[in-house]
Coordinates of C-alpha atoms in Angstrom, one line a residue:
R1 CA 7.5 -1.3 -9.7
G2 CA 4.1 0.5 -9.6
R3 CA 5.4 3.7 -8.2
F4 CA 2.6 5.7 -9.8
Y5 CA 0.0 3.0 -9.6
Q6 CA -3.4 4.7 -8.9
G7 CA -5.7 1.7 -9.2
N8 CA -8.2 0.5 -6.6
V9 CA -6.8 -2.9 -5.6
S10 CA -7.2 -2.9 -1.8
V11 CA -6.2 -6.5 -0.8
T12 CA -2.8 -8.1 -0.5
K13 CA -1.5 -11.0 -2.5
D14 CA -2.9 -13.3 0.3
G15 CA -6.3 -11.7 0.2
I16 CA -5.9 -9.6 3.4
P17 CA -7.8 -6.3 3.2
C18 CA -5.6 -3.2 3.3
Q19 CA -5.6 -0.8 6.2
R20 CA -6.4 2.8 5.3
W21 CA -3.3 4.9 4.9
D22 CA -4.7 7.6 7.2
A23 CA -5.4 5.0 10.0
Q24 CA -3.0 4.0 12.7
E25 CA -4.7 0.7 13.7
P26 CA -4.0 -2.1 13.8
H27 CA -0.5 -0.9 12.6
S28 CA 0.9 2.5 13.5
H29 CA 3.2 3.9 10.8
N30 CA 4.6 7.1 9.4
R31 CA 5.2 5.9 5.8
P32 CA 4.8 7.0 3.2
P33 CA 4.7 10.6 4.3
L34 CA 1.7 12.1 2.5
N35 CA 3.3 15.6 2.2
I36 CA 6.2 14.2 0.2
F37 CA 4.4 11.8 -2.1
P38 CA 1.5 13.5 -3.9
E39 CA 0.5 10.1 -5.4
M40 CA -0.7 9.1 -1.9
Q41 CA -3.5 11.8 -1.9
G42 CA -6.8 10.0 -1.8
A43 CA -5.1 6.6 -1.5
E44 CA -7.7 5.4 1.0
D45 CA -7.0 1.7 1.5
F46 CA -5.5 1.1 -1.9
C47 CA -2.2 -0.6 -2.7
R48 CA 0.6 1.9 -3.4
N49 CA 4.4 2.0 -3.8
A50 CA 5.1 5.7 -3.2
G51 CA 8.8 6.4 -3.9
G52 CA 9.2 3.1 -5.6
E53 CA 11.1 1.6 -2.7
E54 CA 9.4 -1.8 -3.0
P55 CA 9.4 -4.1 -6.1
R56 CA 5.6 -3.7 -6.4
P57 CA 2.6 -1.9 -4.7
W58 CA 1.9 -2.9 -1.1
C59 CA -0.2 -1.9 1.9
Y60 CA -0.4 -2.2 5.7
T61 CA -3.0 -4.9 6.4
T62 CA -6.0 -5.1 8.7
D63 CA -4.6 -8.3 10.1
P64 CA -2.9 -7.5 13.5
L65 CA -0.5 -10.3 12.9
V66 CA 0.6 -9.2 9.4
R67 CA 2.0 -5.7 9.4
W68 CA 2.3 -5.2 5.6
Q69 CA 2.3 -7.2 2.4
H70 CA 2.7 -6.8 -1.3
C71 CA -0.3 -6.7 -3.5
D72 CA -0.9 -8.7 -6.7
I73 CA -1.4 -6.0 -9.3
P74 CA -1.6 -7.4 -12.9
L75 CA 0.7 -5.8 -15.4
C76 CA -0.9 -3.7 -18.1
G77 CA -1.6 -5.8 -21.2
T78 CA -1.7 -9.1 -19.4
S79 CA -4.7 -11.3 -18.6

């Protein structure tokens, strides 16, 4: 599920760049709360799954028409 994924993938599965977690444009949000999930510290615009609520890491996108999307993170040991 990638709850503790700390890599630097910053595009969605469709290739849309991720919005920074500390930004509120183009999509305003309050998730995930940075004070509850320490794994979000320094997340910049990287894909994350804080709390493990989604099946894999995701991010808000920079596309005003696509609020958020999962990211395509390869599993360890696969090529």
